[in-house]
PDB file of N, CA and C in Angstrom:
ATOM      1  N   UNK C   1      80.627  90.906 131.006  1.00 94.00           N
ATOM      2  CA  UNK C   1      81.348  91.448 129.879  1.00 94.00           C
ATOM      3  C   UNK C   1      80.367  92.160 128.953  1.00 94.00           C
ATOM      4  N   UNK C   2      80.727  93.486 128.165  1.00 97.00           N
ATOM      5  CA  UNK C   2      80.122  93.979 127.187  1.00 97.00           C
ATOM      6  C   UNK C   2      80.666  94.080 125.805  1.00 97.00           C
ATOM      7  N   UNK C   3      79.287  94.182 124.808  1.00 97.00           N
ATOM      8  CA  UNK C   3      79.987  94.560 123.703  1.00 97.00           C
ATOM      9  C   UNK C   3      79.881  96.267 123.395  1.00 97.00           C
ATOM     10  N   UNK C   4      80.793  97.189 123.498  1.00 98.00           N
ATOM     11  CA  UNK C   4      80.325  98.379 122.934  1.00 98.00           C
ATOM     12  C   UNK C   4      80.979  98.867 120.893  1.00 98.00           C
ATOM     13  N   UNK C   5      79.825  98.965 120.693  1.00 97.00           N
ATOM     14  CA  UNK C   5      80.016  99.664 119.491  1.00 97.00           C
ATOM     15  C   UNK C   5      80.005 100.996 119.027  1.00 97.00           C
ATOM     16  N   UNK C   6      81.242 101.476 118.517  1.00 96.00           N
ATOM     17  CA  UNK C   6      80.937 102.939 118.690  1.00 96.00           C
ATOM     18  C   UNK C   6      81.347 103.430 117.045  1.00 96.00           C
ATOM     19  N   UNK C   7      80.209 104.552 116.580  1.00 93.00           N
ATOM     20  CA  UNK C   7      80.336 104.864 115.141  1.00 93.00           C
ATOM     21  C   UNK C   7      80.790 106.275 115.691  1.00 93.00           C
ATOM     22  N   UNK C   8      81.659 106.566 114.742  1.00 91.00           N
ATOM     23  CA  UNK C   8      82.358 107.863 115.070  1.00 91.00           C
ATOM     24  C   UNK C   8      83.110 108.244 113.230  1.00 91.00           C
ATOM     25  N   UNK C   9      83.230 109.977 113.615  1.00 87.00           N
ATOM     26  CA  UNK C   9      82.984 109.779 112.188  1.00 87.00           C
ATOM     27  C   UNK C   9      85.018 110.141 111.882  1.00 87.00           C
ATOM     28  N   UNK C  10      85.414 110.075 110.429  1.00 86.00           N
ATOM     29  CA  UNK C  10      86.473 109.586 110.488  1.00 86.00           C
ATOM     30  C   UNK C  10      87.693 110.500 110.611  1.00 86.00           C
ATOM     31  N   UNK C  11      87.123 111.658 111.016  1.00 86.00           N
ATOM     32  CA  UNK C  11      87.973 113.077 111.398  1.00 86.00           C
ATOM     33  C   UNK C  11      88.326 112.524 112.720  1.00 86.00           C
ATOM     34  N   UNK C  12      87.603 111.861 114.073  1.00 89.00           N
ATOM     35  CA  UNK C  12      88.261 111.408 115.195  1.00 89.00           C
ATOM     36  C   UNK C  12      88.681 110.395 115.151  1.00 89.00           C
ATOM     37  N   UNK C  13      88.521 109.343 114.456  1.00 91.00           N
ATOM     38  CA  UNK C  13      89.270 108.017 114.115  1.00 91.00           C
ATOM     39  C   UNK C  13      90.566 107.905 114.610  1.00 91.00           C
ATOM     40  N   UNK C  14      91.089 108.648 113.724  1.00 92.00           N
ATOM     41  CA  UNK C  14      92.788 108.438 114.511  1.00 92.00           C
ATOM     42  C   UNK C  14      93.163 109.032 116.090  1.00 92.00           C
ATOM     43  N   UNK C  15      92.362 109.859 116.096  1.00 93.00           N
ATOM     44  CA  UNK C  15      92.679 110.432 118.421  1.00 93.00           C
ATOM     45  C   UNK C  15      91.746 109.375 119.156  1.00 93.00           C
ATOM     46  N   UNK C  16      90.879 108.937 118.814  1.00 95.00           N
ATOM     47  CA  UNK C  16      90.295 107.964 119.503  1.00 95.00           C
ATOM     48  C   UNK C  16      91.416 106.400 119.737  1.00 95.00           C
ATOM     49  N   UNK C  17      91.753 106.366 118.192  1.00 94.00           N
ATOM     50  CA  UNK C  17      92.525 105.275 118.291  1.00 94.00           C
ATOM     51  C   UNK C  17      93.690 105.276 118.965  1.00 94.00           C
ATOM     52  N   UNK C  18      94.293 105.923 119.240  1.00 95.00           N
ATOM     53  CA  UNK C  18      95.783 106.835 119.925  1.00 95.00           C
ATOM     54  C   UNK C  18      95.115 106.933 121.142  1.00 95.00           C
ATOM     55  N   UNK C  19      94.287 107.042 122.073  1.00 94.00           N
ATOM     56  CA  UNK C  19      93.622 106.747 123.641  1.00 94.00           C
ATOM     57  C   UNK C  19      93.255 105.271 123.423  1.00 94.00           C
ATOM     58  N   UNK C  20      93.186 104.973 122.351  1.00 96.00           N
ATOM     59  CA  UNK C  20      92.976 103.366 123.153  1.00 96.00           C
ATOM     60  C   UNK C  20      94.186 102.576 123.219  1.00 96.00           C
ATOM     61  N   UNK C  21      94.893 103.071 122.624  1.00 95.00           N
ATOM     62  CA  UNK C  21      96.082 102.249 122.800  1.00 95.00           C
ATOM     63  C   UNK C  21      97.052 102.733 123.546  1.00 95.00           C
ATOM     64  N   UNK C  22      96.932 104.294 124.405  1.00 96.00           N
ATOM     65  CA  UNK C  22      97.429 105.102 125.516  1.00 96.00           C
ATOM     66  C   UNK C  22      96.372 103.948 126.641  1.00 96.00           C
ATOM     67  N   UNK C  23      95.576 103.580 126.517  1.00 95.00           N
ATOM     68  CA  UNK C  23      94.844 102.934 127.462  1.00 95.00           C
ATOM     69  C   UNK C  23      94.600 101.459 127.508  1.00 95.00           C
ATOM     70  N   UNK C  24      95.402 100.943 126.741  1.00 95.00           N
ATOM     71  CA  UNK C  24      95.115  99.210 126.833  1.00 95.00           C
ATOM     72  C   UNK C  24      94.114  98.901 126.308  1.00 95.00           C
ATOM     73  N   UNK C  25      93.424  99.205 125.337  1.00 95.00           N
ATOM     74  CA  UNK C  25      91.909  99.113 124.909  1.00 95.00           C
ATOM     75  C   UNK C  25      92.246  98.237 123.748  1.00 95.00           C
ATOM     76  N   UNK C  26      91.480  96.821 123.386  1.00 94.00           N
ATOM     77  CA  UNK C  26      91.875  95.977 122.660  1.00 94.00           C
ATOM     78  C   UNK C  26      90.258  96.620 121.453  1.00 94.00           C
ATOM     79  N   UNK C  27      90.757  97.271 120.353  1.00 95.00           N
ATOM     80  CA  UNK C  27      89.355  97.216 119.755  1.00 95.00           C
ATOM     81  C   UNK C  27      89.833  96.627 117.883  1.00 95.00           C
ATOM     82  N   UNK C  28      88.080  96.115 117.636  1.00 95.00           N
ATOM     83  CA  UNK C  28      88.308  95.544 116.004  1.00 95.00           C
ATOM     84  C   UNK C  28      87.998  97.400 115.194  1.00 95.00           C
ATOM     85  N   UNK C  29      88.678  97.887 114.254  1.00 94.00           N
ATOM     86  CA  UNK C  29      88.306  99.067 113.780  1.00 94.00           C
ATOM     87  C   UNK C  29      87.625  99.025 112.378  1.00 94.00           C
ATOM     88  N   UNK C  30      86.886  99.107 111.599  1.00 94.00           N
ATOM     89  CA  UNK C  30      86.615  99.102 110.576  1.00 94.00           C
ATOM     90  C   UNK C  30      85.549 100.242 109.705  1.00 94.00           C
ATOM     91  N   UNK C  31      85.862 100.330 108.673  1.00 89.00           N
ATOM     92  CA  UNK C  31      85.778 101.483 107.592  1.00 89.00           C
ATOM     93  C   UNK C  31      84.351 101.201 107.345  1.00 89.00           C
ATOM     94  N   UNK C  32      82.978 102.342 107.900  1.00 84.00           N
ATOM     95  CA  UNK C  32      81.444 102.641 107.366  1.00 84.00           C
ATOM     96  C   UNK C  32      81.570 103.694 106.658  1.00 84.00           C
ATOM     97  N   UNK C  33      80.000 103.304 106.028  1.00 79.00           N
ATOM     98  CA  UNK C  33      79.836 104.890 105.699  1.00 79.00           C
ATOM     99  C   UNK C  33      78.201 104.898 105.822  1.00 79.00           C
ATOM    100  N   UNK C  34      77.791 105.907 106.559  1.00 71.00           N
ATOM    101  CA  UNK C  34      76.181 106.379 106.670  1.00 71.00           C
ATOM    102  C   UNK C  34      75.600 107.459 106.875  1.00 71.00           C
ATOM    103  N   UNK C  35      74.221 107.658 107.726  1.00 62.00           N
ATOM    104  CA  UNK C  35      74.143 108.865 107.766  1.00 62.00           C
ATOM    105  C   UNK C  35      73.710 109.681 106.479  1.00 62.00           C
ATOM    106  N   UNK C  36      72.655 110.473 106.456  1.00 56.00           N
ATOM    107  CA  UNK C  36      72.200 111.060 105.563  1.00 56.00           C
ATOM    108  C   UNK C  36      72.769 112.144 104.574  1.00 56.00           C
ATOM    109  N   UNK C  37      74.000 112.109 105.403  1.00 56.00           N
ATOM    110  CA  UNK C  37      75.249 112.542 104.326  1.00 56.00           C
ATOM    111  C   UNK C  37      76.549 111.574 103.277  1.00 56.00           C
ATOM    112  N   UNK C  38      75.860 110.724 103.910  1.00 65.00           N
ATOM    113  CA  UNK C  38      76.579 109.688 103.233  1.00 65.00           C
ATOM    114  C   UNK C  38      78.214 110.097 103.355  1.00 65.00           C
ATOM    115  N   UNK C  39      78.497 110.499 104.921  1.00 70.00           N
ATOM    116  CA  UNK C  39      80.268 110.342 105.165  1.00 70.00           C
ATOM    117  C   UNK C  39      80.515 109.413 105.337  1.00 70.00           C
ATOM    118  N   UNK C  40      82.304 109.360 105.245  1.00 80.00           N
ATOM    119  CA  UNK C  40      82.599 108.346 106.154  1.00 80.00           C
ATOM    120  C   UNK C  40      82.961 108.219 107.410  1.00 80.00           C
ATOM    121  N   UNK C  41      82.732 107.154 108.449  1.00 88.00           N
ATOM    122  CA  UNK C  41      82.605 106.296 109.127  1.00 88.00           C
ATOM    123  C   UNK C  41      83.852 105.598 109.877  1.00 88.00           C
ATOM    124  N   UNK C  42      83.682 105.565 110.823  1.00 92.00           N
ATOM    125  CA  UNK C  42      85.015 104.404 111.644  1.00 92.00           C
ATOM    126  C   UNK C  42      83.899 103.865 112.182  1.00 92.00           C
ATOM    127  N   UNK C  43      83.857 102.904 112.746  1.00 94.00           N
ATOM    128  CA  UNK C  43      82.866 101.605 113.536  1.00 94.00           C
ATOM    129  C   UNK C  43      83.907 100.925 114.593  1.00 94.00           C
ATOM    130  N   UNK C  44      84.246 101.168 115.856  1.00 96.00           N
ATOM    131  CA  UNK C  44      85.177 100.512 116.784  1.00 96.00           C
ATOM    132  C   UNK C  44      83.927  99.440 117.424  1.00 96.00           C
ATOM    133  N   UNK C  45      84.720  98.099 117.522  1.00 97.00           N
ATOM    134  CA  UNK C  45      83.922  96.944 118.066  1.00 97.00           C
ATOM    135  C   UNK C  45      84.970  96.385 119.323  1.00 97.00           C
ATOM    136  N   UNK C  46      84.198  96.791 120.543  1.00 97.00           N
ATOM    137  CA  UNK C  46      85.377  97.185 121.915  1.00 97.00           C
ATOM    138  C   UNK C  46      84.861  95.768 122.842  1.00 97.00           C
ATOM    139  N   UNK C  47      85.004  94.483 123.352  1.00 95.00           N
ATOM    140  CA  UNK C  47      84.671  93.450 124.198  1.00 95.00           C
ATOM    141  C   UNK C  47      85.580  93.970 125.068  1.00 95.00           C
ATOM    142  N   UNK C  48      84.232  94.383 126.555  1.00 94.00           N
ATOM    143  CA  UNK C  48      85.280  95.138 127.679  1.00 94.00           C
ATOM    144  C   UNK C  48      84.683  94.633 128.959  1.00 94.00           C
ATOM    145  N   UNK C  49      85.428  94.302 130.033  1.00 95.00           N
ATOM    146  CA  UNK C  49      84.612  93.922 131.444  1.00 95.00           C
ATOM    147  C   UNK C  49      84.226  95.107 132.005  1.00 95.00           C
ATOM    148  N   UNK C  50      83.012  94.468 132.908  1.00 96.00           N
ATOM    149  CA  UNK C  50      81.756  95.815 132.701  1.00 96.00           C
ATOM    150  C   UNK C  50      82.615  97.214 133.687  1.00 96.00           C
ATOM    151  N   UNK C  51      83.459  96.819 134.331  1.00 97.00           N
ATOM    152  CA  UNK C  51      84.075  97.693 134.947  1.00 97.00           C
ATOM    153  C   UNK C  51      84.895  98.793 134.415  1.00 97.00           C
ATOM    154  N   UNK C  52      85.147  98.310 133.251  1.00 96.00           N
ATOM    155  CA  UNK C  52      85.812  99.419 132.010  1.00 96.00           C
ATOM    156  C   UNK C  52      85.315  99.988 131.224  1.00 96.00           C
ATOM    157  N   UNK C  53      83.534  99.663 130.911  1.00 97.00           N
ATOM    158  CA  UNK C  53      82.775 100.553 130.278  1.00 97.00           C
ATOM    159  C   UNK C  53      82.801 102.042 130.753  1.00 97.00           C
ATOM    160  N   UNK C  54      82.540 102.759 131.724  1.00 97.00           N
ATOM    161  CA  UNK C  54      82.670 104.193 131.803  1.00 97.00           C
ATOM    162  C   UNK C  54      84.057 104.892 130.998  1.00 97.00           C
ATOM    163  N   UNK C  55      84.913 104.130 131.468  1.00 96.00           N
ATOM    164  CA  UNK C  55      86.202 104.208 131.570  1.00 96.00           C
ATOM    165  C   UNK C  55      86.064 104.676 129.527  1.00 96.00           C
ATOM    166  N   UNK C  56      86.107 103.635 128.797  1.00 97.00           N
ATOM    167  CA  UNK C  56      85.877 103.957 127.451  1.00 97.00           C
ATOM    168  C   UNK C  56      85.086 104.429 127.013  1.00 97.00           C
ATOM    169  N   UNK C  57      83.510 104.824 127.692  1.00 96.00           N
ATOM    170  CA  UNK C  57      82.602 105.664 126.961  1.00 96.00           C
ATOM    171  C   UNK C  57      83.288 106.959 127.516  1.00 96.00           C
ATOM    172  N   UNK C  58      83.970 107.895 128.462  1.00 95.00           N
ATOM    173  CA  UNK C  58      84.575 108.850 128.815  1.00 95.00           C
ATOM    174  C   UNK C  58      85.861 108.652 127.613  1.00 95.00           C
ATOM    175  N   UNK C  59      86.238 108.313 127.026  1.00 95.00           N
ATOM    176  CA  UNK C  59      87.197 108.157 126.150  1.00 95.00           C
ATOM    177  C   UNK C  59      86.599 108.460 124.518  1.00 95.00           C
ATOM    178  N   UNK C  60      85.794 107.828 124.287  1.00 95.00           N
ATOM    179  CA  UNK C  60      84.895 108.063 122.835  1.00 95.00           C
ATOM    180  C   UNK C  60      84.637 109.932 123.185  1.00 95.00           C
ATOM    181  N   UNK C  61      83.683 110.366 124.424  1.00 92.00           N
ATOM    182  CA  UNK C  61      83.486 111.648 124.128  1.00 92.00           C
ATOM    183  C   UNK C  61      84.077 112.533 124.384  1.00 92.00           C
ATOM    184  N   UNK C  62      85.632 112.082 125.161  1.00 90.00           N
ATOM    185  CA  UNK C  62      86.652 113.028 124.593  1.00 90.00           C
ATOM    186  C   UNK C  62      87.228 113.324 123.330  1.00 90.00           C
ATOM    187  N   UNK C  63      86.810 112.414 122.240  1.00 90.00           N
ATOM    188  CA  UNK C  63      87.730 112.350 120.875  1.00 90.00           C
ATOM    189  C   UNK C  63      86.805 112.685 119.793  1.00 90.00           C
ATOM    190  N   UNK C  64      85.615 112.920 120.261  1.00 86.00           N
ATOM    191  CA  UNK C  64      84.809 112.943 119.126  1.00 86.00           C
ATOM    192  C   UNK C  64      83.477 113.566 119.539  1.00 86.00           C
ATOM    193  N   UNK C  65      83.424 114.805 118.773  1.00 76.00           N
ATOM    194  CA  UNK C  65      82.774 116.482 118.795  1.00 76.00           C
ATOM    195  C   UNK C  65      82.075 116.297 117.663  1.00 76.00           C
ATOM    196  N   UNK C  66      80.936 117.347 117.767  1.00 72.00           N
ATOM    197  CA  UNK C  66      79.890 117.401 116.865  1.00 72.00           C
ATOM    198  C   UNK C  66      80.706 118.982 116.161  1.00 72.00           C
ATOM    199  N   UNK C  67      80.127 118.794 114.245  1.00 67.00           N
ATOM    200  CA  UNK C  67      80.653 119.669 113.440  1.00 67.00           C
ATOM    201  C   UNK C  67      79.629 120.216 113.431  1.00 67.00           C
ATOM    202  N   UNK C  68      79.425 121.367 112.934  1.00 69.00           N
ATOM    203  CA  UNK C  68      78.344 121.860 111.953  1.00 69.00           C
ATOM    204  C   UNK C  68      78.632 122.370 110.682  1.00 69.00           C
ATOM    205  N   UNK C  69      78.149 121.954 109.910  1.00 65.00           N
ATOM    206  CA  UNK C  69      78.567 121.322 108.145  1.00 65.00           C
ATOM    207  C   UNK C  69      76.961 122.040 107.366  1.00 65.00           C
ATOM    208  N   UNK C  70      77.275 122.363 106.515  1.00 65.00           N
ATOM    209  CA  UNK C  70      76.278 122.927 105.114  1.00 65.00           C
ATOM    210  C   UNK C  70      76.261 121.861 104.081  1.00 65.00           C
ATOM    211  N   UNK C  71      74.656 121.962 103.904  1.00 64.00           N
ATOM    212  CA  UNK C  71      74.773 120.885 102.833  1.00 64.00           C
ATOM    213  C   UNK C  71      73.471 121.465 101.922  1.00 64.00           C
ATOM    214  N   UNK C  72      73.144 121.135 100.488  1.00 67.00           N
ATOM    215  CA  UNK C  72      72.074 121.661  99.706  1.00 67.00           C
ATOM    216  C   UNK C  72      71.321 120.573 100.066  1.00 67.00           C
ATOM    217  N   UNK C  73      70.399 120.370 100.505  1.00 65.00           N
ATOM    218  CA  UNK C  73      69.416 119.921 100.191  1.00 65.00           C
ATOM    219  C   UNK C  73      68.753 119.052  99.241  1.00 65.00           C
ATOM    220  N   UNK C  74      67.952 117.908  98.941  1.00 64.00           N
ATOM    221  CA  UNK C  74      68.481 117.486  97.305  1.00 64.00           C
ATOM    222  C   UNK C  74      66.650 118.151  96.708  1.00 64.00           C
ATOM    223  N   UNK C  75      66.652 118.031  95.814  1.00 63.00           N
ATOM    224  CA  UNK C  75      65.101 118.651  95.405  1.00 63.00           C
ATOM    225  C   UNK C  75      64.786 117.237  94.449  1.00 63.00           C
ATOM    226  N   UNK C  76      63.447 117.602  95.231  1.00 61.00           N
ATOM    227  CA  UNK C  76      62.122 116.934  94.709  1.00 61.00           C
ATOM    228  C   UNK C  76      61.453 117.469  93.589  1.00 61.00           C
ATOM    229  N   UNK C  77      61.705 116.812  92.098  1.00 59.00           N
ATOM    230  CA  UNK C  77      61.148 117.223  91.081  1.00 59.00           C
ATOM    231  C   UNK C  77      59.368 117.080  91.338  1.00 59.00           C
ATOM    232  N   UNK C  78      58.530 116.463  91.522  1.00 57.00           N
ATOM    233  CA  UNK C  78      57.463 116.760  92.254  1.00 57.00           C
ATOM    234  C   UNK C  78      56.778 117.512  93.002  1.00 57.00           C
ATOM    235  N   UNK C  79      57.784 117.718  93.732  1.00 56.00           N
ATOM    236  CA  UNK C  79      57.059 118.960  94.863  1.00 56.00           C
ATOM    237  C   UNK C  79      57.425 120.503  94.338  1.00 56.00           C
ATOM    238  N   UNK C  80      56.384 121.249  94.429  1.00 57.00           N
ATOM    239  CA  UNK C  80      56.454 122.349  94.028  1.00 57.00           C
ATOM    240  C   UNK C  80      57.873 123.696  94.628  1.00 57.00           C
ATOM    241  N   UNK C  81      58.356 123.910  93.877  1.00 56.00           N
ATOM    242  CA  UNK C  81      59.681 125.123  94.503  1.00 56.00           C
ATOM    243  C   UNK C  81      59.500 125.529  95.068  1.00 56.00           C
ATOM    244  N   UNK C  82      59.728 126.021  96.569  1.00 56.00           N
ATOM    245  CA  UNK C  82      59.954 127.459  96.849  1.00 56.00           C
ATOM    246  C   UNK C  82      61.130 127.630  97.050  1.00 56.00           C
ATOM    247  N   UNK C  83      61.550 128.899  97.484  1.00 54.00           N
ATOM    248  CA  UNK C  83      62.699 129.963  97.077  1.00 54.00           C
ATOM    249  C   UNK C  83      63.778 129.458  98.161  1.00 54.00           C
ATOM    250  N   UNK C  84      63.618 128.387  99.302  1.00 53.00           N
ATOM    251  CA  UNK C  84      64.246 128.410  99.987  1.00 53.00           C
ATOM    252  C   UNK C  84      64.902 126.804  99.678  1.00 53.00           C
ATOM    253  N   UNK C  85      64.700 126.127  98.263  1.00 57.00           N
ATOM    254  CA  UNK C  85      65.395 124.915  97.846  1.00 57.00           C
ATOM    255  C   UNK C  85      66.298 124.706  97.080  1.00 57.00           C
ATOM    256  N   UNK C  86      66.981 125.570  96.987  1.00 64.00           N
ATOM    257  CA  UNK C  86      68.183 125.519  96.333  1.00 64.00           C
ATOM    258  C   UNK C  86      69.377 125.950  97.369  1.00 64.00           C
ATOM    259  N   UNK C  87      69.284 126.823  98.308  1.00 75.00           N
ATOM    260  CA  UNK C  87      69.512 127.061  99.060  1.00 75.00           C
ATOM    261  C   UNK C  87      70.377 125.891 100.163  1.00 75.00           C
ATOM    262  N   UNK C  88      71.711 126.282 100.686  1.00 73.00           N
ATOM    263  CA  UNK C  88      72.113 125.206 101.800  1.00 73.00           C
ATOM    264  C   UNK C  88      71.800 125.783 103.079  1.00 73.00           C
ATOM    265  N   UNK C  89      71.693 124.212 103.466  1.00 70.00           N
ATOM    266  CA  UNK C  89      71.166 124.420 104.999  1.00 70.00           C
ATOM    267  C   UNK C  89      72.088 124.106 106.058  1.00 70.00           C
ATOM    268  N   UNK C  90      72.424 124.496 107.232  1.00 68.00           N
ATOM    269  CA  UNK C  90      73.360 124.345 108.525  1.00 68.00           C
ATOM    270  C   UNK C  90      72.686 122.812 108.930  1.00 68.00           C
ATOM    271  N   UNK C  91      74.032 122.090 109.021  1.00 65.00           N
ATOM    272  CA  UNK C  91      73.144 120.934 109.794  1.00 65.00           C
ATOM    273  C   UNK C  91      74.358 120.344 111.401  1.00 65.00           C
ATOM    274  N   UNK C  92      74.201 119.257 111.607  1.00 62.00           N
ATOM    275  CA  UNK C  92      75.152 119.120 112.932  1.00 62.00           C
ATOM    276  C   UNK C  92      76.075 117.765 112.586  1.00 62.00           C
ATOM    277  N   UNK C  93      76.867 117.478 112.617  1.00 62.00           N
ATOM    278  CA  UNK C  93      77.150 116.321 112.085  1.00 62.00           C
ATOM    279  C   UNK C  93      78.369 115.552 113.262  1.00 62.00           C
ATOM    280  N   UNK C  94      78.780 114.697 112.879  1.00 66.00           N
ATOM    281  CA  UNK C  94      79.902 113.930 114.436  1.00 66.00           C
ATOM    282  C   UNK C  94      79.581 113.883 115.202  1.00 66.00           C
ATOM    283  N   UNK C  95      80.374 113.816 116.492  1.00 79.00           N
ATOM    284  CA  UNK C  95      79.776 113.459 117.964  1.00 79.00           C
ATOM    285  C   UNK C  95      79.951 111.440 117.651  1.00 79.00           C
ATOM    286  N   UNK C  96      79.563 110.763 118.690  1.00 88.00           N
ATOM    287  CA  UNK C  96      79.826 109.740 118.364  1.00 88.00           C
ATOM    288  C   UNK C  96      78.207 108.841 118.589  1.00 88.00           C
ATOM    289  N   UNK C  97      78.434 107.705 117.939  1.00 91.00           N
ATOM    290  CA  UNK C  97      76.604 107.035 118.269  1.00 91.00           C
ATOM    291  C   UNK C  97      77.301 105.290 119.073  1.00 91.00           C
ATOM    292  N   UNK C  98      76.935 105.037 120.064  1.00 95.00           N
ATOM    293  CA  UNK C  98      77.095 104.389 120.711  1.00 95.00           C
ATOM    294  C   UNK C  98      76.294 103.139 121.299  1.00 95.00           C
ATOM    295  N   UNK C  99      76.753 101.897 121.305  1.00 97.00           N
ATOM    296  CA  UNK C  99      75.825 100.882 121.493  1.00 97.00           C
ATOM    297  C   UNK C  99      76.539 100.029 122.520  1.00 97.00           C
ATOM    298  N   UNK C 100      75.750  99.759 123.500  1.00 98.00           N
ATOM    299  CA  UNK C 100      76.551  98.770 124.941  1.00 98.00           C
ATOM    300  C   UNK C 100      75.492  97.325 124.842  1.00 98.00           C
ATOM    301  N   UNK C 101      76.063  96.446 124.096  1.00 97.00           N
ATOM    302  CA  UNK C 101      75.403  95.514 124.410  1.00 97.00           C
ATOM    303  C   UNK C 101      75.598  94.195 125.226  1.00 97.00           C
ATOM    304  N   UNK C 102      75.103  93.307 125.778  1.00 97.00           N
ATOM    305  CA  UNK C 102      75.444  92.884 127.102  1.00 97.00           C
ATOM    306  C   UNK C 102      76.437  91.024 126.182  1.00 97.00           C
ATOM    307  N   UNK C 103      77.107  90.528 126.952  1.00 95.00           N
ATOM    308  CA  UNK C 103      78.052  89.202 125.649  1.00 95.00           C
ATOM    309  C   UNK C 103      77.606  87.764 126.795  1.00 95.00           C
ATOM    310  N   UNK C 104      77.133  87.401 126.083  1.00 93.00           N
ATOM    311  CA  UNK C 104      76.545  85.651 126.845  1.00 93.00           C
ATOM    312  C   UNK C 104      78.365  85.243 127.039  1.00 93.00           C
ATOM    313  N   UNK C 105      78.875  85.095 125.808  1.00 90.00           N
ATOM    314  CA  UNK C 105      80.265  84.415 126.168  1.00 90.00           C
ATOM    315  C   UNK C 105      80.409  84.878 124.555  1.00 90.00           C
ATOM    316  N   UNK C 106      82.370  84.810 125.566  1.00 85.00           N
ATOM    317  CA  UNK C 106      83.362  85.452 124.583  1.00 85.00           C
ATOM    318  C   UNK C 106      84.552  83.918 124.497  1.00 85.00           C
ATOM    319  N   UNK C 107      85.177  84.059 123.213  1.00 87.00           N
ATOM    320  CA  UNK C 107      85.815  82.950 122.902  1.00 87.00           C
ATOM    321  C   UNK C 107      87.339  83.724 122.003  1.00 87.00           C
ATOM    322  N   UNK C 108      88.233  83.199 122.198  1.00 83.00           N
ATOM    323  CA  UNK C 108      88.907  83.831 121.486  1.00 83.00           C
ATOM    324  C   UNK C 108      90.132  82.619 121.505  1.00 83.00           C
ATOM    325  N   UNK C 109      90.532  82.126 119.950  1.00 89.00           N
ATOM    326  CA  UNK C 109      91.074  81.072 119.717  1.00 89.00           C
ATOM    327  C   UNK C 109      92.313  81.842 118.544  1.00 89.00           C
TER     328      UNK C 109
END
């Protein structure tokens, strides 16, 4: 059995969640926020037999795409200006971050 954890950000939240429940997928869902943009966050906590892991990591990267988002930069009163800090920068953001970790034993009362 595994545990997979998957952070995904909260624009796919709801199509991810709508395939897991098109798919029998028992998951805990709960509200993050991280990332150097400080968005928010969905966190799915998925206990799956190891035979259904592909099965749901092919499911996470159907539902959840990388953005590309503008953001300013924050400035460092210290460090000296140049002309290009005020200025916003293109960055990449979503897509999903994923963790498979392996479960000694599962209990459920």
């Amino acid at each position: 059995m595994k545990l997979i954890i998957a952070i995904v950000q909260d624009k796919d939240s709801n199509r991810l969640s709508n395939l897991f429940i098109q798919e029998n997928v028992r998951a805990t869902k709960l509200s993050t926020t991280g990332g150097f943009l400080k968005s928010g966050n969905t966190t799915f906590m998925i206990g799956v037999e190891n035979e259904r892991v592909e099965k749901i990591l092919d499911l996470i990267k159907e539902s959840s795409r990388a953005r590309k988002r503008f953001m300013t930069p924050p400035v460092n009163i210290d460090a000296s200006m140049d002309s290009s800090a005020a200025y916003p920068i293109e960055v990449q953001v979503g897509g999903a971050t994923v963790f498979v970790l392996p479960i000694d034993s599962f209990y459920q009362f």
